Amino acid sequence: MQILKIVITGPYAAGKSQFIRTISDIEPVSTDYAVTLDEERALKRETTVALDFGTIAINDRLSLYLFGTPGQERFSFMWEHLAIGAIGYVVMVDSCRPAHFPETQRLIARFAEITDAPFVVAANKQDDQAALPPSYIRRRLGVPAETPVLPCVATDRASVKQVLLTLLQLIATQVQD
Amino acid sequence: MALEGTLRDMSLSDLFQVFRMGPKTGTLCLACADLRAIVYVAAGELIDAAVVRFPDRTVIAAHDEAVIQMLLWDDATFVFRHDPSVLHRPVRIRHNAEHLVLESIKRRDDLRSMLPYHHVTLDTHLQLSPLASGRESSVSLSMQQWRILSQVPHHSSVRAISKATRMPSDQVIRLVLELMAIGLIEIAPALQLAKQPLHHYEMAVTETEDRAPHLAWAASIHANGQAGVHERRLPVKRSLIDAVMRRVRGL
Ligand SMILES: Nc1nc2c(ncn2[C@@H]2O[C@H](COP(=O)(O)OP(=O)(O)OP(=O)(O)O)[C@@H](O)[C@H]2O)c(=O)[nH]1
Ligand SMILES: [Mg+2]
C-alpha cells in the first residue's frame, strides 16, 4: 500500500478537524478533548490535542492520508513529526478572527523551516457574510503571490475539494515524472 | 457568527477598506472603556454613526464626526455583523471613509498606533495596493502624499523613496502610513527563498508492507517510526498525483 500524506494545519479553531471530517472516507480518528482555558472555551468546547486523521482511498494500491495538526501553539512540538514526508499542506485560518493572524504568520514561518513542500492558505468560514476576503488575509499574512489564498467553507464538500485540488495542482508542477 | 476582534488586531481604517471590497452591509459595534459606538455600513459605504457614553447614554458625537472620533481610538473591541436591513436606513454621513480617515490623521500625532501591526522601516518594501483598483471613489491627497504615491511603482523601498524625493525619512514614513491607512499602498510580501532543487525535496511516498496502513501508521508514531513498519522513501511520481487529483475531483 502506498500512502501520500497531506497536512492540514492552522491556529486554534480554524476548522482543521471540520475540513478532514468533510472529505474523509472514514469517520476520522480524532482526539478532541474538552478545552481547559476559559477564554478558549468561549470560542469552542473541544480542541484537537493529538491529531486528526482521515483517509481518501485512491485505488487499491494508493491512499491519500490527511493529518490535522493540533491548533494550540503549546502543541507545536508535534508539527515536525506531522510535516515530515508530507507532499503538501493546507494552512487554515478563521476569516472572522484577525486576532489569530500573528500566530498564523509564526506557523507559516515555522513550517517553511520544517519542509519545502508547497502549501495553500484556506481562508475558512467564508459562509459568514461578515468574513474577511482572501485578498485581505493574503495582505495581512504577507503571503507571496505564488502561494494561493483560497476562499473555504470547511463544512462544504465542494469547497474542501477545491482547496485540495488547488494544492495538488501546485504539487504537480513541482514533481518530476 | 460575526467578524470580531480588537482594533489592535485590525484597525478601523482596514475594516473600512474591507467593507468597501465586499462590499459589505451590516453594523459595526465598538466598545472602548465607557464609550460605545455604532457604524452602519450599506453596500460598502458608511451611512450613519454615533458614539455614546454609558451608562447614561449621552451622545458624544454623531455622523461624520462620530467616525472621526472612533478613528482616534487606539484600542477597542469590535464586532461586525452582516445585516441587510441596513440598506433601508437613511444616509446621514456626508463623506466617504477615505476622507474621514484623512481627517482623523490630521488630528493624530502618532500614526504607528493607528496601524499597530504594520512595521514600516527604511528597509520596508512597498507596492500599490491591488485592493485599491476598481474603486470609483475619489480621494483628495495632499501634494506630499501624491509625491510619495507616484514613487512607489519605481522605488519600492522606503529608503529609496526618501532618497528620490529628498524628503527626510521620518516624514516619508509618516506619509507612507497615511497612504496605507486609506488603502492605496501596502507592504510587499518578503521574497520567498529560492526553491530547493527537486532531489532535495522532502516529498515522499511511504510504502508499508502492512495490510492495515492506518494501524501501521499509528504504531509508527508511538515507536518513532521503528516498529511494525517498513518505510522506504520514493520520489513522488506525477502519475500518482494525477491519480489523486482524478479521485478528489470525483468525490
Ligand atoms: N460557519 C462555519 N463554521 C465552521 C467552519 N469550519 C469550522 N467551523 C466551526 O468552527 C469551530 C472550530 O472548528 P474545528 O474544525 O474544531 O477547528 P480546529 O482547527 O480543528 O480546532 P483545534 O483542533 O482546536 O485547533 C467548530 O465549531 C466548527 O463547527 C466553516 O467553514 N464555517
Ligand atoms: Mg481540531
XYZ file of C-alpha atoms and ligand atoms in Angstrom:
461
model
C 0.000 0.000 0.000
C 1.371 3.387 -0.985
C 0.484 6.398 1.059
C 0.635 10.080 0.189
C 0.330 12.483 3.064
C -1.130 15.990 3.212
C -1.091 18.015 6.436
C -3.926 20.344 7.462
C -2.545 22.970 9.815
C -3.571 26.345 11.216
C -4.211 28.073 14.529
C -6.797 27.191 17.146
C -10.387 26.674 15.944
C -9.574 27.482 12.307
C -11.616 24.478 11.101
C -8.935 21.813 10.561
C -10.929 18.961 12.124
C -14.008 20.018 10.160
C -12.047 20.080 6.881
C -10.837 16.499 7.385
C -14.263 15.319 8.549
C -15.928 16.760 5.435
C -13.722 14.966 2.897
C -12.682 11.701 4.569
C -13.808 8.188 3.605
C -13.889 7.010 7.171
C -15.178 8.717 10.278
C -11.890 10.453 11.096
C -9.967 9.325 14.117
C -9.697 12.428 16.171
C -8.777 13.005 19.741
C -10.658 16.108 20.749
C -10.529 16.967 24.431
C -12.547 19.432 26.424
C -10.883 22.840 26.304
C -9.450 23.913 29.642
C -8.787 27.657 29.485
C -11.905 29.751 29.978
C -11.024 32.125 27.167
C -10.527 29.304 24.716
C -13.708 27.641 25.894
C -15.626 30.739 24.882
C -14.562 30.048 21.289
C -15.289 26.333 21.216
C -15.711 23.439 23.569
C -13.343 20.872 22.148
C -9.846 21.103 20.786
C -7.687 18.584 18.978
C -4.842 17.625 21.262
C -3.108 14.822 19.419
C -4.167 14.617 15.805
C -6.975 14.400 13.327
C -6.621 11.738 10.763
C -8.624 10.984 7.634
C -8.083 8.930 4.512
C -9.204 9.035 0.905
C -8.705 5.710 -0.924
C -7.354 6.477 -4.402
C -7.239 2.892 -5.686
C -6.394 -0.491 -4.173
C -2.702 0.387 -4.051
C -2.731 4.081 -3.131
C -4.271 6.126 -0.326
C -4.193 9.805 0.499
C -3.866 10.467 4.219
C -4.888 13.769 5.747
C -3.342 14.728 9.059
C -4.573 17.656 11.121
C -2.140 19.322 13.494
C -3.198 20.352 16.987
C -4.201 24.002 16.839
C -2.942 25.432 20.089
C 0.618 26.748 19.951
C 1.563 24.818 23.075
C 1.299 21.614 20.997
C 3.532 22.907 18.208
C 6.249 20.390 19.049
C 4.130 17.901 17.094
C 4.275 19.834 13.820
C 7.660 18.484 12.858
C 6.574 14.857 13.180
C 3.482 15.501 11.144
C 5.081 17.571 8.394
C 7.935 15.233 7.547
C 7.248 13.376 4.320
C 4.135 15.386 3.502
C 3.682 16.184 -0.210
C 1.997 19.476 0.695
C -0.015 21.254 3.369
C -3.022 23.481 3.857
C -2.769 26.422 6.282
C -6.297 27.090 7.532
C -7.245 30.423 9.033
C -10.543 31.634 10.507
C -11.544 34.579 8.290
C -13.559 36.097 11.152
C -10.733 36.245 13.744
C -7.992 38.754 12.832
C -6.531 38.176 16.325
C -5.206 34.827 15.043
C -3.158 36.331 12.189
C 0.128 36.831 14.113
C 0.058 33.208 15.260
C -0.703 32.082 11.700
C 2.309 34.041 10.455
C 4.535 32.310 13.015
C 3.103 28.959 11.975
C 3.753 29.624 8.261
C 7.341 30.639 9.034
C 7.904 27.539 11.183
C 6.507 25.150 8.554
C 8.716 26.703 5.887
C 11.688 25.786 8.102
C 10.466 22.223 8.593
C 9.535 21.373 4.998
C 9.947 22.550 1.397
C 6.596 21.096 0.393
C 4.198 23.539 -1.305
C 1.191 24.917 0.557
C -2.027 26.834 0.084
C -3.810 29.096 2.580
C -7.520 28.366 3.115
C -9.464 31.455 4.274
C -12.106 29.467 6.150
C -15.661 30.277 7.314
C -16.474 32.231 4.163
C -20.123 31.228 4.676
C -20.281 34.112 7.185
C -21.073 37.218 5.143
C -19.008 39.284 7.569
C -15.846 37.211 6.835
C -12.657 38.943 5.693
C -11.938 38.360 1.979
C -8.968 36.163 0.915
C -7.215 39.201 -0.637
C -7.126 40.993 2.738
C -5.944 37.829 4.507
C -3.147 37.481 1.913
C -2.073 41.057 2.653
C -2.142 40.627 6.438
C -0.281 37.319 6.416
C 2.247 38.622 3.856
C 1.706 35.568 1.639
C 3.804 35.747 -1.553
C 1.979 35.994 -4.891
C 2.865 32.414 -5.960
C 1.052 30.903 -2.952
C -2.727 30.618 -3.434
C -5.030 32.064 -0.742
C -8.390 30.377 -1.325
C -11.889 31.017 -0.016
C -13.036 27.997 2.023
C -16.099 26.669 3.805
C -14.854 23.610 5.678
C -18.377 22.291 6.164
C -18.939 22.253 2.382
C -17.545 19.294 0.420
C -17.218 21.155 -2.903
C -15.202 23.891 -1.217
C -12.876 21.433 0.554
C -12.372 19.571 -2.751
C -11.410 22.830 -4.470
C -8.783 23.608 -1.814
C -7.277 20.107 -2.092
C -7.287 20.232 -5.906
C -5.513 23.580 -5.955
C -2.851 22.190 -3.608
C -2.486 19.020 -5.744
C -2.089 21.145 -8.902
C 0.651 23.113 -7.161
C 2.355 19.859 -6.111
C 2.014 18.503 -9.674
C 4.002 21.444 -11.059
C 6.864 20.550 -8.722
C 7.350 16.800 -9.201
C 9.341 15.010 -11.831
C 7.910 12.186 -13.886
C -21.307 34.333 13.640
C -19.530 37.629 13.097
C -16.200 39.282 12.387
C -14.708 40.021 15.808
C -11.547 41.366 17.365
C -9.847 44.411 18.774
C -8.501 47.432 16.901
C -5.003 46.127 17.641
C -5.872 43.001 15.639
C -7.386 45.045 12.830
C -7.575 48.828 12.533
C -10.736 50.759 11.769
C -9.219 52.002 8.506
C -8.587 48.363 7.483
C -12.167 47.474 8.410
C -13.461 50.299 6.204
C -11.339 49.023 3.290
C -12.729 45.508 3.751
C -16.301 46.837 3.864
C -15.744 48.510 0.515
C -14.093 45.445 -1.025
C -17.021 43.153 -0.055
C -18.995 45.250 -0.467
C -20.410 44.506 2.985
C -23.676 45.513 4.594
C -24.209 45.433 8.349
C -23.485 47.005 11.692
C -20.109 47.591 13.300
C -20.245 47.947 17.099
C -17.262 49.143 19.133
C -16.617 49.349 22.873
C -13.816 51.440 24.371
C -13.918 51.974 28.178
C -17.294 53.581 28.938
C -17.868 54.544 25.283
C -19.934 52.562 22.778
C -20.077 53.270 19.074
C -22.032 52.029 16.104
C -21.401 52.426 12.387
C -23.992 51.418 9.785
C -22.487 50.108 6.552
C -24.599 49.795 3.383
C -23.049 48.177 0.286
C -19.562 49.111 1.487
C -20.338 52.755 2.322
C -20.534 54.239 5.821
C -24.038 55.728 6.066
C -24.580 56.558 9.752
C -22.658 56.507 13.039
C -22.823 57.544 16.675
C -20.646 57.488 19.795
C -22.498 57.160 23.104
C -21.237 57.321 26.698
C -22.507 54.673 29.105
C -24.319 54.214 31.412
C -26.234 57.496 30.930
C -26.269 57.080 27.100
C -25.181 60.651 26.330
C -24.475 61.066 22.626
C -20.857 62.266 22.332
C -20.709 62.527 18.540
C -22.831 61.631 15.521
C -22.465 61.070 11.766
C -19.098 62.081 10.193
C -17.687 63.398 13.475
C -18.538 60.132 15.247
C -16.467 58.176 12.722
C -13.536 60.588 13.124
C -13.745 60.170 16.923
C -13.619 56.375 16.624
C -10.650 56.626 14.282
C -8.751 58.316 17.113
C -9.203 55.313 19.433
C -6.111 53.168 19.750
C -7.910 50.206 21.126
C -11.465 48.966 21.371
C -13.214 45.680 20.850
C -15.345 45.391 17.734
C -17.989 43.129 16.252
C -19.201 43.406 12.674
C -22.407 41.572 11.763
C -23.982 41.176 8.358
C -27.427 42.814 8.350
C -29.237 43.509 5.047
C -31.822 45.739 6.780
C -29.168 48.491 6.975
C -29.752 49.074 3.237
C -33.076 50.704 4.142
C -31.640 53.164 6.683
C -31.315 56.868 5.818
C -27.843 58.109 4.804
C -26.532 60.582 7.407
C -22.778 60.535 6.721
C -21.681 63.037 4.055
C -18.103 61.988 3.317
C -16.592 58.691 2.225
C -14.425 56.597 4.529
C -11.096 57.694 2.961
C -11.962 61.331 3.546
C -12.812 60.631 7.209
C -9.596 58.629 7.672
C -7.568 61.543 6.242
C -9.388 63.963 8.562
C -8.598 61.823 11.603
C -4.942 61.569 10.552
C -4.659 65.372 10.723
C -5.648 65.164 14.405
C -3.159 62.424 15.280
C 0.500 62.821 16.233
C 1.464 59.186 16.242
C 0.322 57.194 13.248
C 2.025 53.973 14.304
C -0.644 53.260 16.899
C -3.232 53.592 14.156
C -1.744 50.637 12.242
C -0.207 48.607 15.079
C 0.621 45.514 13.027
C 2.390 47.308 10.177
C 6.061 47.911 10.907
C 7.377 50.413 8.414
C 11.141 50.971 8.449
C 13.612 52.316 5.883
C 14.010 48.782 4.524
C 10.296 48.126 4.100
C 9.306 47.428 0.507
C 6.031 48.853 -0.734
C 3.629 48.185 -3.559
C 0.458 49.762 -4.860
C -2.483 48.034 -3.254
C -4.359 45.716 -5.610
C -7.327 46.245 -3.300
C -7.464 49.879 -4.344
C -8.117 49.185 -8.007
C -11.578 49.426 -9.459
C -12.998 51.713 -6.877
C -14.733 54.785 -8.102
C -14.429 56.976 -5.031
C -12.205 60.000 -5.263
C -9.707 60.739 -2.529
C -8.100 64.143 -2.348
C -4.451 63.719 -1.478
C -2.018 66.395 -0.407
C 0.891 67.285 -2.728
C 3.289 65.388 -0.479
C 1.105 62.284 -0.381
C 0.998 62.397 -4.190
C 4.774 62.678 -4.370
C 5.212 59.526 -2.307
C 2.458 57.624 -4.117
C 3.946 58.420 -7.504
C 7.314 56.993 -6.420
C 6.005 53.627 -5.217
C 5.967 51.870 -8.611
C 9.585 52.946 -9.309
C 11.372 52.795 -5.967
C 9.934 50.136 -3.764
C 11.874 50.660 -0.540
C 11.146 53.495 1.868
C 14.859 54.368 1.810
C 14.875 54.707 -1.988
C 11.740 56.863 -1.922
C 13.298 59.115 0.689
C 16.382 59.495 -1.492
C 14.427 60.085 -4.703
C 12.125 62.710 -3.171
C 14.856 64.235 -0.945
C 12.382 64.131 1.931
C 13.568 63.236 5.453
C 12.939 59.596 6.239
C 10.636 60.157 9.234
C 8.427 62.327 7.056
C 8.368 59.660 4.341
C 7.422 57.005 6.902
C 4.550 59.143 8.148
C 3.269 59.750 4.613
C 3.597 56.033 3.844
C 1.474 55.219 6.917
C -1.112 57.762 5.772
C -1.338 56.188 2.313
C -1.545 52.731 3.906
C -4.380 53.873 6.178
C -6.501 54.868 3.189
C -5.602 51.650 1.390
C -3.621 52.996 -1.565
C -0.343 51.216 -0.820
C 0.696 48.169 1.174
C 3.798 46.372 2.378
C 5.123 43.990 -0.302
C 5.428 40.385 0.950
C 9.010 39.279 1.618
C 10.528 37.416 -1.320
C 10.350 33.666 -0.899
C 13.610 31.772 -0.585
C 14.721 30.217 -3.834
C 13.124 26.805 -4.285
C 15.276 23.807 -3.455
C 16.210 21.574 -6.386
C 13.925 18.556 -6.728
C 16.303 15.947 -5.353
C 16.367 17.798 -2.035
C 12.640 17.731 -1.977
C 11.060 16.395 1.205
C 8.216 14.767 -0.648
C 7.915 11.069 -0.256
C 5.624 8.138 -0.607
C 5.584 5.911 2.394
C 5.371 2.284 1.415
C 4.284 -0.145 4.062
C 4.024 -3.896 3.821
C 1.320 -3.930 6.377
C -2.223 -4.789 5.316
C -3.655 -2.132 7.598
C -1.721 1.033 6.846
C -3.838 3.032 9.244
C -2.842 0.905 12.210
C 0.710 0.681 10.973
C 0.942 4.429 10.950
C -0.468 4.654 14.459
C 2.181 2.192 15.593
C 4.857 4.216 13.884
C 4.020 7.337 15.876
C 4.324 5.551 19.140
C 7.544 3.805 18.265
C 9.093 6.752 16.448
C 8.716 5.150 13.051
C 10.550 1.957 14.025
C 8.176 -0.805 14.951
C 5.920 -2.690 12.602
C 6.534 -0.521 9.558
C 8.997 -0.927 6.787
C 9.479 2.598 5.478
C 11.007 3.489 2.175
C 11.148 6.923 0.577
C 10.434 7.222 -3.096
C 10.330 10.333 -5.240
C 6.718 11.190 -5.961
C 5.639 10.376 -9.484
C 3.491 12.799 -11.395
C 1.211 9.880 -12.279
C 0.431 9.325 -8.576
C -0.505 12.965 -8.099
C -2.667 12.758 -11.238
C -4.430 9.693 -9.816
C -5.119 11.552 -6.553
C -6.449 14.565 -8.484
C -8.820 12.367 -10.520
C -10.117 10.758 -7.340
C -10.593 14.057 -5.476
C -12.404 15.526 -8.498
C -14.781 12.575 -8.443
C -15.586 12.816 -4.732
N -19.604 28.589 9.848
C -18.559 27.796 9.760
N -18.106 27.200 10.871
C -17.034 26.400 10.749
C -16.389 26.192 9.502
N -15.343 25.360 9.714
C -15.337 25.070 11.031
N -16.358 25.684 11.660
C -16.675 25.653 13.106
O -15.578 26.246 13.788
C -15.311 25.566 15.005
C -13.876 25.064 15.010
O -13.740 24.042 14.026
P -12.720 22.804 14.228
O -12.785 22.001 12.966
O -12.953 22.117 15.508
O -11.351 23.619 14.318
P -9.876 23.057 14.539
O -8.997 23.879 13.672
O -9.841 21.591 14.355
O -9.633 23.425 16.063
P -8.474 22.873 17.066
O -8.322 21.426 16.820
O -8.984 23.188 18.429
O -7.272 23.675 16.754
C -16.336 24.439 15.092
O -17.406 24.881 15.880
C -16.763 24.244 13.654
O -18.073 23.730 13.552
C -16.918 26.859 8.338
O -16.420 26.773 7.218
N -17.979 27.654 8.550
Mg -9.294 20.145 15.658
